[in-house]
GROMACS .gro file of C-alpha atoms in nm:
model
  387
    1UNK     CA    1  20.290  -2.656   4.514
    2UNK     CA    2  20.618  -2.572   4.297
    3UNK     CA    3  20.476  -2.209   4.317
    4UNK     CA    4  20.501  -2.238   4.735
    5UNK     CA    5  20.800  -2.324   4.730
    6UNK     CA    6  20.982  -2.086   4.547
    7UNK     CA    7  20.812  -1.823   4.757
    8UNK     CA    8  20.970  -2.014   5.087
    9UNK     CA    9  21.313  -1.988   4.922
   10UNK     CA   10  21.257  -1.623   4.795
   11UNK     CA   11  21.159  -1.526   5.114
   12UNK     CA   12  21.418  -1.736   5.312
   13UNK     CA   13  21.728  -1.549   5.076
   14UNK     CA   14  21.527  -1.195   5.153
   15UNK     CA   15  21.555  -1.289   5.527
   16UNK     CA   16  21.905  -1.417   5.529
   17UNK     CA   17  22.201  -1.204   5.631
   18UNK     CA   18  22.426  -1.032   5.396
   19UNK     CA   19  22.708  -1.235   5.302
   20UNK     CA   20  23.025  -1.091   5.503
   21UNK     CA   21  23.238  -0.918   5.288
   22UNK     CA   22  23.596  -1.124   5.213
   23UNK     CA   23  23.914  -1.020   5.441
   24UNK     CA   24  24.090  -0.881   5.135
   25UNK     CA   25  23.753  -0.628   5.045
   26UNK     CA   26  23.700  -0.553   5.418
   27UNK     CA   27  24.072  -0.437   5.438
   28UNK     CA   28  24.045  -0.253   5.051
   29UNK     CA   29  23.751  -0.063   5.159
   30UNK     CA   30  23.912   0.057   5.479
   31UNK     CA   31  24.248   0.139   5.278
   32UNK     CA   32  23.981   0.363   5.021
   33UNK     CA   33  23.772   0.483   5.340
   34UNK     CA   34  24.157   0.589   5.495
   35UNK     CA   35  24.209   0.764   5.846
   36UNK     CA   36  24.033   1.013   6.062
   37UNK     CA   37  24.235   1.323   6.022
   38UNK     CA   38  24.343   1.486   6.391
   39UNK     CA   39  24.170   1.844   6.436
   40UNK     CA   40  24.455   1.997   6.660
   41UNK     CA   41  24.717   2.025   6.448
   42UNK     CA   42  24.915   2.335   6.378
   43UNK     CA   43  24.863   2.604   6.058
   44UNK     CA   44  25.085   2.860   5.918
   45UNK     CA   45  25.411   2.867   5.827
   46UNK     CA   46  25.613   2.633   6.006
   47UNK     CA   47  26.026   2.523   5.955
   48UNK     CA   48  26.022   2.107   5.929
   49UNK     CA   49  26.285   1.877   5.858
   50UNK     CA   50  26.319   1.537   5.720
   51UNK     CA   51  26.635   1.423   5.816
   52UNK     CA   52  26.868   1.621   5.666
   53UNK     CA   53  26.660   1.812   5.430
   54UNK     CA   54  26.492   2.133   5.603
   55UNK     CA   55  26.156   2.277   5.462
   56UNK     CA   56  25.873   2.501   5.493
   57UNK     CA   57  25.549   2.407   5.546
   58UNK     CA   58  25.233   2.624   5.545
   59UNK     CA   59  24.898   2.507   5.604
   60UNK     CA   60  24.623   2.748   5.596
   61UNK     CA   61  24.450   2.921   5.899
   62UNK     CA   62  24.097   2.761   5.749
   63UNK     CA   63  24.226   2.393   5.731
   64UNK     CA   64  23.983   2.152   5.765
   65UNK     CA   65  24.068   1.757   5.823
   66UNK     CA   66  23.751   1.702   5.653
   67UNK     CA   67  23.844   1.830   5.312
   68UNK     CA   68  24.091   1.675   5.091
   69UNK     CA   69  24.388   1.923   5.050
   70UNK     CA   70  24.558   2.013   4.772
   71UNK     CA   71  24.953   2.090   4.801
   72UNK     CA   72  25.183   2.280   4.606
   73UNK     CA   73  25.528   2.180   4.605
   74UNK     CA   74  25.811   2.472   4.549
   75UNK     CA   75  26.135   2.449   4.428
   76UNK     CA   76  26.329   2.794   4.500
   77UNK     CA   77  26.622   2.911   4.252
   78UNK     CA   78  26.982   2.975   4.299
   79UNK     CA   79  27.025   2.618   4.436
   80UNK     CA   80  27.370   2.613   4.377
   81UNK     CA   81  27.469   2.810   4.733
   82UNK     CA   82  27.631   2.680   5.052
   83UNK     CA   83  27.417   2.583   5.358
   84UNK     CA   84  27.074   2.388   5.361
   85UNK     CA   85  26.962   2.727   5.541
   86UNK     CA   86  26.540   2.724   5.429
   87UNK     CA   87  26.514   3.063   5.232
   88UNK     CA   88  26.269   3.369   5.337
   89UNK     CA   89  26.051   3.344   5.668
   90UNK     CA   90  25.754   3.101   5.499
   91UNK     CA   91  25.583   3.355   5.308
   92UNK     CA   92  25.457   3.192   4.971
   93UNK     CA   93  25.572   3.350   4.659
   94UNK     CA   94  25.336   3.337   4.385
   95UNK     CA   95  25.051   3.246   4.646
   96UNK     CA   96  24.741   3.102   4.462
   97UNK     CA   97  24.466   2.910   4.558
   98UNK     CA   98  24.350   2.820   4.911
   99UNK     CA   99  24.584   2.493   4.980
  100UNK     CA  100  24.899   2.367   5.155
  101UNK     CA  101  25.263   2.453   5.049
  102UNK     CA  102  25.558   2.282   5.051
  103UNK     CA  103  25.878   2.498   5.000
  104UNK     CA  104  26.207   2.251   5.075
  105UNK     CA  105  26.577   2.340   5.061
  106UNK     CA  106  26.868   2.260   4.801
  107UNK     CA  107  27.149   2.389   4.836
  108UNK     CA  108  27.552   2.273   4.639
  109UNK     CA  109  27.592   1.981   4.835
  110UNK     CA  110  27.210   1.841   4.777
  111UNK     CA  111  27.079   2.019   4.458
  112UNK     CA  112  26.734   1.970   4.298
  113UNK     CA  113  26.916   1.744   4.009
  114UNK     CA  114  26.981   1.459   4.251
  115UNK     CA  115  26.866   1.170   4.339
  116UNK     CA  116  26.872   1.208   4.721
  117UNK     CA  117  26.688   1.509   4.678
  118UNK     CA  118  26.392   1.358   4.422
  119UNK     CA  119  26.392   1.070   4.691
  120UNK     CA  120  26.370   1.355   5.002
  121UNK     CA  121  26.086   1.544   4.824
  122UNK     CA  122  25.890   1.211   4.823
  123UNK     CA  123  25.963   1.166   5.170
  124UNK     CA  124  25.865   1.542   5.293
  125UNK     CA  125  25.535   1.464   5.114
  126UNK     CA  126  25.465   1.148   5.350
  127UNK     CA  127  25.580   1.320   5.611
  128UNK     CA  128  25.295   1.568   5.521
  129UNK     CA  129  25.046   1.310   5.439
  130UNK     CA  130  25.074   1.152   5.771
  131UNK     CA  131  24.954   1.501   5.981
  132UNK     CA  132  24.728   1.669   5.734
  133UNK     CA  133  24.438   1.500   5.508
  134UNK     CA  134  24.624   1.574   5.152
  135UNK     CA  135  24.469   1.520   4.827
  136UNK     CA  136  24.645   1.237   4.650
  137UNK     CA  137  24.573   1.339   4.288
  138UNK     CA  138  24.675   1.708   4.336
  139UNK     CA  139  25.020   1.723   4.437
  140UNK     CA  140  25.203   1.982   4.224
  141UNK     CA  141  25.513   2.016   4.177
  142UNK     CA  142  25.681   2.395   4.064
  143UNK     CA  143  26.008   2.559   4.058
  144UNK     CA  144  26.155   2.866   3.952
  145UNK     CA  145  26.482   2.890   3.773
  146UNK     CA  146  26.738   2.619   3.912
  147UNK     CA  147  26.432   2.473   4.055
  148UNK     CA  148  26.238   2.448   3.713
  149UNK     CA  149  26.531   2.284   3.592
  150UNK     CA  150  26.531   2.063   3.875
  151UNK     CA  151  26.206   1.993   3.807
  152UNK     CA  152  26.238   1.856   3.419
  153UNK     CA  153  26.513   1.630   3.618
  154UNK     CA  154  26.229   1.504   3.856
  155UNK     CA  155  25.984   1.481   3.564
  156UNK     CA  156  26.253   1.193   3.450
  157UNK     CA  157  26.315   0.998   3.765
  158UNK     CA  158  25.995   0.977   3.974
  159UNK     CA  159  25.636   1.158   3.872
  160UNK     CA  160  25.415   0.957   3.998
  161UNK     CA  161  25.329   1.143   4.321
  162UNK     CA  162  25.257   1.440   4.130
  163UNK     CA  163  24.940   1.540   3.924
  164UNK     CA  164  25.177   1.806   3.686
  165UNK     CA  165  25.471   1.992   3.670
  166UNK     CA  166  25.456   2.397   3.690
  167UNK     CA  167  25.833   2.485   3.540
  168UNK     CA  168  25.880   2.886   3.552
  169UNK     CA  169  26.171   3.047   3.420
  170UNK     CA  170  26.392   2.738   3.371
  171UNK     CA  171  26.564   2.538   3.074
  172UNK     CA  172  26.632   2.121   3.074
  173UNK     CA  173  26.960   2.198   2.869
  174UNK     CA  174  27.113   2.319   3.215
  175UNK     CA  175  27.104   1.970   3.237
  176UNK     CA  176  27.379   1.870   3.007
  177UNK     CA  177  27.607   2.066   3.174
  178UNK     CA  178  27.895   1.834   3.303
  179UNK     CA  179  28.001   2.025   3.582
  180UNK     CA  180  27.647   1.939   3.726
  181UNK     CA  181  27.809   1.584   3.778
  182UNK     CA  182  27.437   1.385   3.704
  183UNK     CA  183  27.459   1.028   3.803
  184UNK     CA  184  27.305   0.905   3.572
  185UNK     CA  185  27.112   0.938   3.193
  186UNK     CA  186  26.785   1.128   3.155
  187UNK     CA  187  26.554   1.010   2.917
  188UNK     CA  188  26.309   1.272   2.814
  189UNK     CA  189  26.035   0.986   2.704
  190UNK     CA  190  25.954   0.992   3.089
  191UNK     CA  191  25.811   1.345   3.072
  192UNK     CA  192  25.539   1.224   2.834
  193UNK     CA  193  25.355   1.078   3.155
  194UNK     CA  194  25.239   1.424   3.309
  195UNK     CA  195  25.127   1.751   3.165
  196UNK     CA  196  25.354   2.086   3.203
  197UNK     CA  197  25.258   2.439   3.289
  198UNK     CA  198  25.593   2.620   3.096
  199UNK     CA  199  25.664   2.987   3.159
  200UNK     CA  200  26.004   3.136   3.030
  201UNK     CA  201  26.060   3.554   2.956
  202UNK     CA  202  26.195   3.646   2.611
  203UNK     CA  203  26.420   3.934   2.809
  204UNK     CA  204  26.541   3.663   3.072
  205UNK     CA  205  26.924   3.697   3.053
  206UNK     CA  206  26.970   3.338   3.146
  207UNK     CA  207  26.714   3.134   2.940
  208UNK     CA  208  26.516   3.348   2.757
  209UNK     CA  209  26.249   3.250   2.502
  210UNK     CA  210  26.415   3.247   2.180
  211UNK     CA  211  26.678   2.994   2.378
  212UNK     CA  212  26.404   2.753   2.526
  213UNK     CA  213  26.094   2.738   2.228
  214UNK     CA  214  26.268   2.520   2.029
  215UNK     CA  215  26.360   2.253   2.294
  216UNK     CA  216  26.000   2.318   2.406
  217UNK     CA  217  25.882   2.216   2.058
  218UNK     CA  218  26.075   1.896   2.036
  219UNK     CA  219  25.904   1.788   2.388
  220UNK     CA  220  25.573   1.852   2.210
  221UNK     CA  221  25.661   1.672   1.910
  222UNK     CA  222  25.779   1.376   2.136
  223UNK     CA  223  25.435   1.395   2.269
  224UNK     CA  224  25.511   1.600   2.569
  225UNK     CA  225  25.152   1.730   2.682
  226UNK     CA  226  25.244   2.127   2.756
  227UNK     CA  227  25.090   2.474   2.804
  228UNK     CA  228  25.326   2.741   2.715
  229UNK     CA  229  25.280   3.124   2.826
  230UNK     CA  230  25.564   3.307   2.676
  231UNK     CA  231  25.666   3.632   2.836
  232UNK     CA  232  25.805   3.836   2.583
  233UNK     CA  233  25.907   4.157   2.812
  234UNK     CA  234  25.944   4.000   3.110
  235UNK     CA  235  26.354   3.872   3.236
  236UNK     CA  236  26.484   3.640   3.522
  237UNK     CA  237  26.209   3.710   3.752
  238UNK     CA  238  25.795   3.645   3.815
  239UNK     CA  239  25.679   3.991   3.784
  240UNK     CA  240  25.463   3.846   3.535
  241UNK     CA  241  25.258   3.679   3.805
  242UNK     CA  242  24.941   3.865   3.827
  243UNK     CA  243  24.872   3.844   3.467
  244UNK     CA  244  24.951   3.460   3.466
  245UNK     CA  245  24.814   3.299   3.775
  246UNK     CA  246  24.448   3.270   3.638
  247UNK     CA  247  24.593   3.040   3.368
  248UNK     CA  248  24.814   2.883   3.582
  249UNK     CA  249  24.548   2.810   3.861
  250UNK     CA  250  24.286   2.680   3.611
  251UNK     CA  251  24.550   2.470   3.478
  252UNK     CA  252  24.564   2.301   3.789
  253UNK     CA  253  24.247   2.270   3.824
  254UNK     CA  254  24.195   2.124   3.520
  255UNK     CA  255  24.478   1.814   3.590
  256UNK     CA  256  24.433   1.642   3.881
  257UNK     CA  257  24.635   1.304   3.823
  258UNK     CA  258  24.497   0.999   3.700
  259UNK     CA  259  24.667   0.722   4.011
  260UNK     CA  260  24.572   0.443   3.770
  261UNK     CA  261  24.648   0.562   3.393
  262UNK     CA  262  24.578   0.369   3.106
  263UNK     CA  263  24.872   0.434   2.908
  264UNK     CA  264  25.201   0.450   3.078
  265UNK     CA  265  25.567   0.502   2.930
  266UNK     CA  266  25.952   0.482   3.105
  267UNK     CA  267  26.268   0.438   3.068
  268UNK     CA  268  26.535   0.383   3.345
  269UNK     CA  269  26.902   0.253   3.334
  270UNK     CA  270  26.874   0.250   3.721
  271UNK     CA  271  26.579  -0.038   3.839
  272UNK     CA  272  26.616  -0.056   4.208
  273UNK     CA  273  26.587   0.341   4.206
  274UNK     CA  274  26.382   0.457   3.939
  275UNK     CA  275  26.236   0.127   3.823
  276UNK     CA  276  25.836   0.233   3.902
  277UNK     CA  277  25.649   0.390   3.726
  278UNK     CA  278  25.189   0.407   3.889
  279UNK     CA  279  25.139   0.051   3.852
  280UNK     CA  280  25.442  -0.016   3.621
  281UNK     CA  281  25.787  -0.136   3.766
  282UNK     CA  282  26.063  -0.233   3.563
  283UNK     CA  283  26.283  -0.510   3.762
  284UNK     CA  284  26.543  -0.604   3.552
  285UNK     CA  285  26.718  -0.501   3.231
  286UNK     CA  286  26.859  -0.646   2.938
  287UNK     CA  287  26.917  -0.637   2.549
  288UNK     CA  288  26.722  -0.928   2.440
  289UNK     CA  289  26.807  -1.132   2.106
  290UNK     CA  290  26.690  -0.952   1.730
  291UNK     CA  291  26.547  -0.690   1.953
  292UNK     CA  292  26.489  -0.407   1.786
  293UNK     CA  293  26.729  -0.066   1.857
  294UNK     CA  294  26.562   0.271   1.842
  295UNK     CA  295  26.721   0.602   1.748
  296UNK     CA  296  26.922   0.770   1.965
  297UNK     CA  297  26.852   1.059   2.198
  298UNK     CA  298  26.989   1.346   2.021
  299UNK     CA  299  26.952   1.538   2.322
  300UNK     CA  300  27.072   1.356   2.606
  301UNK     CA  301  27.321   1.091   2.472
  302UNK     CA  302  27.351   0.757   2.660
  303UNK     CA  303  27.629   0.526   2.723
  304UNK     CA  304  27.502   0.344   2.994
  305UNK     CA  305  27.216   0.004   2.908
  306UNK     CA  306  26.853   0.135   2.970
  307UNK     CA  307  26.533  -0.052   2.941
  308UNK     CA  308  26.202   0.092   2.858
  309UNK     CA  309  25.806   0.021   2.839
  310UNK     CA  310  25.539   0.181   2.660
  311UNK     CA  311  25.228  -0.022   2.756
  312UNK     CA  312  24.834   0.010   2.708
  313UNK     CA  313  24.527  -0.129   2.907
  314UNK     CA  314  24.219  -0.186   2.747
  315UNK     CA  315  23.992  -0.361   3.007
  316UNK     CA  316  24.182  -0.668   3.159
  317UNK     CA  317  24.392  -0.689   2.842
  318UNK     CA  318  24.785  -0.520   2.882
  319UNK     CA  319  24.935  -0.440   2.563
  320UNK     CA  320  25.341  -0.400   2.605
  321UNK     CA  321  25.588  -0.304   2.425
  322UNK     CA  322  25.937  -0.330   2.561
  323UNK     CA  323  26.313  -0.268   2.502
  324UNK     CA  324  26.601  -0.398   2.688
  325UNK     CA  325  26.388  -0.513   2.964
  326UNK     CA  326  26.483  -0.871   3.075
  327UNK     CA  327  26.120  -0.883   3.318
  328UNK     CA  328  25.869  -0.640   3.481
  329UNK     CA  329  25.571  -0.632   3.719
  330UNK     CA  330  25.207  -0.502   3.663
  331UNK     CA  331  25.051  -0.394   3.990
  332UNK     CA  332  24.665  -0.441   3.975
  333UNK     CA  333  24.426  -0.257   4.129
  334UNK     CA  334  24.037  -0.353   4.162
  335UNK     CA  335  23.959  -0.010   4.078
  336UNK     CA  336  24.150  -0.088   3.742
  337UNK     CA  337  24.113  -0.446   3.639
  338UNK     CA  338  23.823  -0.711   3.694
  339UNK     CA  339  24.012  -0.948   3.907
  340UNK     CA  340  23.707  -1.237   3.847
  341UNK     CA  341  23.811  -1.215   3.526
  342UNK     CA  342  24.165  -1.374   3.377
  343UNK     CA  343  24.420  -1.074   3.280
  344UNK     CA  344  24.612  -1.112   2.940
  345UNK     CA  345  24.953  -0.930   2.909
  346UNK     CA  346  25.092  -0.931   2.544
  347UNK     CA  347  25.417  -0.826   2.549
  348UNK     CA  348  25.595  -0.726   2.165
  349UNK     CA  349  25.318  -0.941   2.004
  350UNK     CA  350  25.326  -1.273   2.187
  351UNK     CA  351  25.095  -1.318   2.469
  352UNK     CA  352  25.309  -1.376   2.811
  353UNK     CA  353  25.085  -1.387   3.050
  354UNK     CA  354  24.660  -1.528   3.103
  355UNK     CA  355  24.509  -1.647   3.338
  356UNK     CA  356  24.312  -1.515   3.678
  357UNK     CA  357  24.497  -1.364   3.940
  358UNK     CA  358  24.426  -1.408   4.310
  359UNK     CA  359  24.388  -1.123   4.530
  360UNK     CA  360  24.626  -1.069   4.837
  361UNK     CA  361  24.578  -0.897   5.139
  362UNK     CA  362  24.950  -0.929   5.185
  363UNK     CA  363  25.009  -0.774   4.830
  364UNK     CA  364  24.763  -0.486   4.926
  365UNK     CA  365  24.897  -0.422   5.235
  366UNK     CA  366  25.239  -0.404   5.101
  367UNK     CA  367  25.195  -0.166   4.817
  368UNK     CA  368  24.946   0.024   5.050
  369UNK     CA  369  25.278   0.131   5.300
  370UNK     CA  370  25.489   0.201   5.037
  371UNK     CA  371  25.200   0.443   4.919
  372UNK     CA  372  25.005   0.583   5.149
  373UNK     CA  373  24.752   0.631   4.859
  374UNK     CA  374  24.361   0.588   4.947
  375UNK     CA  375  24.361   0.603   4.530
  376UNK     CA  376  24.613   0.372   4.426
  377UNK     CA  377  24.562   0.030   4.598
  378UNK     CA  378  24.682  -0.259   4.421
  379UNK     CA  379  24.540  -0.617   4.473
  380UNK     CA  380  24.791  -0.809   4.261
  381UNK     CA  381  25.094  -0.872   4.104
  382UNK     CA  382  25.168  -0.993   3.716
  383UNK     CA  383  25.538  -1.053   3.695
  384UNK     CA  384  25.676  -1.115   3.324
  385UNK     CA  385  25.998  -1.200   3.174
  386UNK     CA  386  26.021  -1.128   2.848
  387UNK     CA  387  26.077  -1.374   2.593
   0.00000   0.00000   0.00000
């Protein structure tokens, strides 16, 4: 008799409908899943504009909304000029693989070293994202001369949109120059987070090799992750493109971006601008008591009060360590973290935060417009102060 039965229930389960997924995974799969791309929708080099920042864009003749796309983003040189005017008629210097370009405009008034222009390049890239199916995890970002420069100034406000940074012919010491009137500090811990694709000439009038290789070494000894291809004949210019762009290319190929990294560091003086970092944001700073001071930049000196996080995951545990940060926020993602399971967050050796954390379709949907990211969709918030 007790063997009838259980063969009533199994077979009364095996004939019972699926259990309807929750609101929260029904809307996180169709967030993953993400639009259906339009067809008709122009290629080739076209002039765009967001707002007041003008760029090209040039989608290939073969596009396909089916395929994620890969996008290169360009910074030109000689950004110091008058006008916004785009430069050249769309043609892509140093074309290289089959993908979309992005090639904006700086110019005196608006160059590559400010923040309205880091904050314009993120918004030409949604601007892209919206029209064309771009791949999330290989956005890179390049420059030559003033723009490579720019770039190592991007690389210490706002990388997470980007997979790696492509500098060519540039130097981050332009950067100290007052007359460049930064806003702000630049801490180079920041460029730890993404790998760099370096390329200087040792004839370059301007920054040439024996000049940049031993600012290049400190970044590696900070634990800058960095392929160097020294020209030694080459000067100012990319005539040494042919001979490079195999490395270059598999380079890229070899770094899409991690949208959920286990290992995160940053350092801002500046929350409500530069306070994010992935799934890290800094929301308030602060020296806090007997906290520990380490040694100064002897790079980039700073006057003005910074706080920074270094901070590990290993499964649903968070190991932080902090300095001058009053509290923070971990965004969690179910791709990331098992949110059945409590989360621990130790922050400098004392546990702050465990316990189970509820996920929110408002909290998804929030993070998910800030985004647009099918591969960074956060579930939850942890908010800490630090103690």
């Amino acid at each position: 008799m007790a063997a009838f039965v259980f063969w009533l229930v199994q077979l009364a389960l095996a004939g019972a409908p699926a259990a309807a997924p929750s609101a929260f995974d029904a809307e996180y799969a169709r967030l993953k899943q993400g639009r259906t791309y339009a067809t008709a929708v122009p290629t080739g080099a076209m002039q765009k504009r967001h707002g007041a920042y003008p760029y090209w864009l040039v989608v290939p003749d073969g596009y396909d909304p089916a395929k994620r796309w890969q996008v290169r983003v360009q910074l030109h040189g000689g950004v110091m000029r008058e006008g916004d005017s785009l430069r050249g008629d769309g043609s892509v210097r140093l074309a290289g693989d089959d993908q979309i370009y992005v090639m904006p405009s700086g110019w005196r008034e608006a160059p590559w070293w400010s923040d309205r222009q880091v904050a314009s390049l993120r918004a030409i890239l949604e601007d892209v994202k919206r029209d064309y199916n771009v791949d999330e995890n290989r956005v890179f970002l390049s420059g030559v001369s003033d723009g490579a420069t720019g770039l190592y100034y991007v690389a210490a406000h706002d990388t997470t949109p980007y997979a790696a940074l492509l500098p060519l012919n540039g130097f981050y010491f332009v950067l100290l120059n007052p007359e460049l009137g930064l806003r702000g500090p630049i801490f180079l811990n920041n460029l730890r987070n993404k790998p760099f694709f370096v390329v200087n000439g040792g004839r370059d009038p301007l920054y040439p090799t024996s000049a940049v290789e031993p600012s290049l070494e400190q970044l590696r000894k900070g634990g800058v992750q960095m392929v160097y291809k020294p020209q030694p004949e080459a000067g100012h210019d990319t005539s040494w493109w042919p001979q490079v762009k195999d490395a270059f290319e598999d380079f890229v190929r070899e770094h899409p971006r991690n949208p959920l990294p286990d290992r995160l560091t940053w350092e801002t003086s500046d929350t409500r601008a530069w306070g994010r970092m992935h799934w890290l944001v800094l929301d308030s700073i602060g020296s806090r008591p007997n906290e520990p001071q380490e040694p100064a930049d002897q790079v980039f000196r700073h006057r003005s009060r910074s706080g920074r996080i270094a901070l590990e995951r290993h499964g649903n545990a968070v190991e932080v360590t902090s300095r001058g940060v009053e509290e923070f926020t971990l965004l969690l993602s179910p791709a990331q973290f098992d949110l059945s399971q409590p989360v621990k967050v130790t922050t400098n050796g004392r546990v702050a935060f465990e316990q189970r954390v509820e996920k929110s379709v408002a909290t998804l949907m929030k993070w998910a417009a800030r985004d647009n990211d099918r591969t960074m969709l956060f579930g939850a918030e942890v908010k800490v102060r630090v103690r």
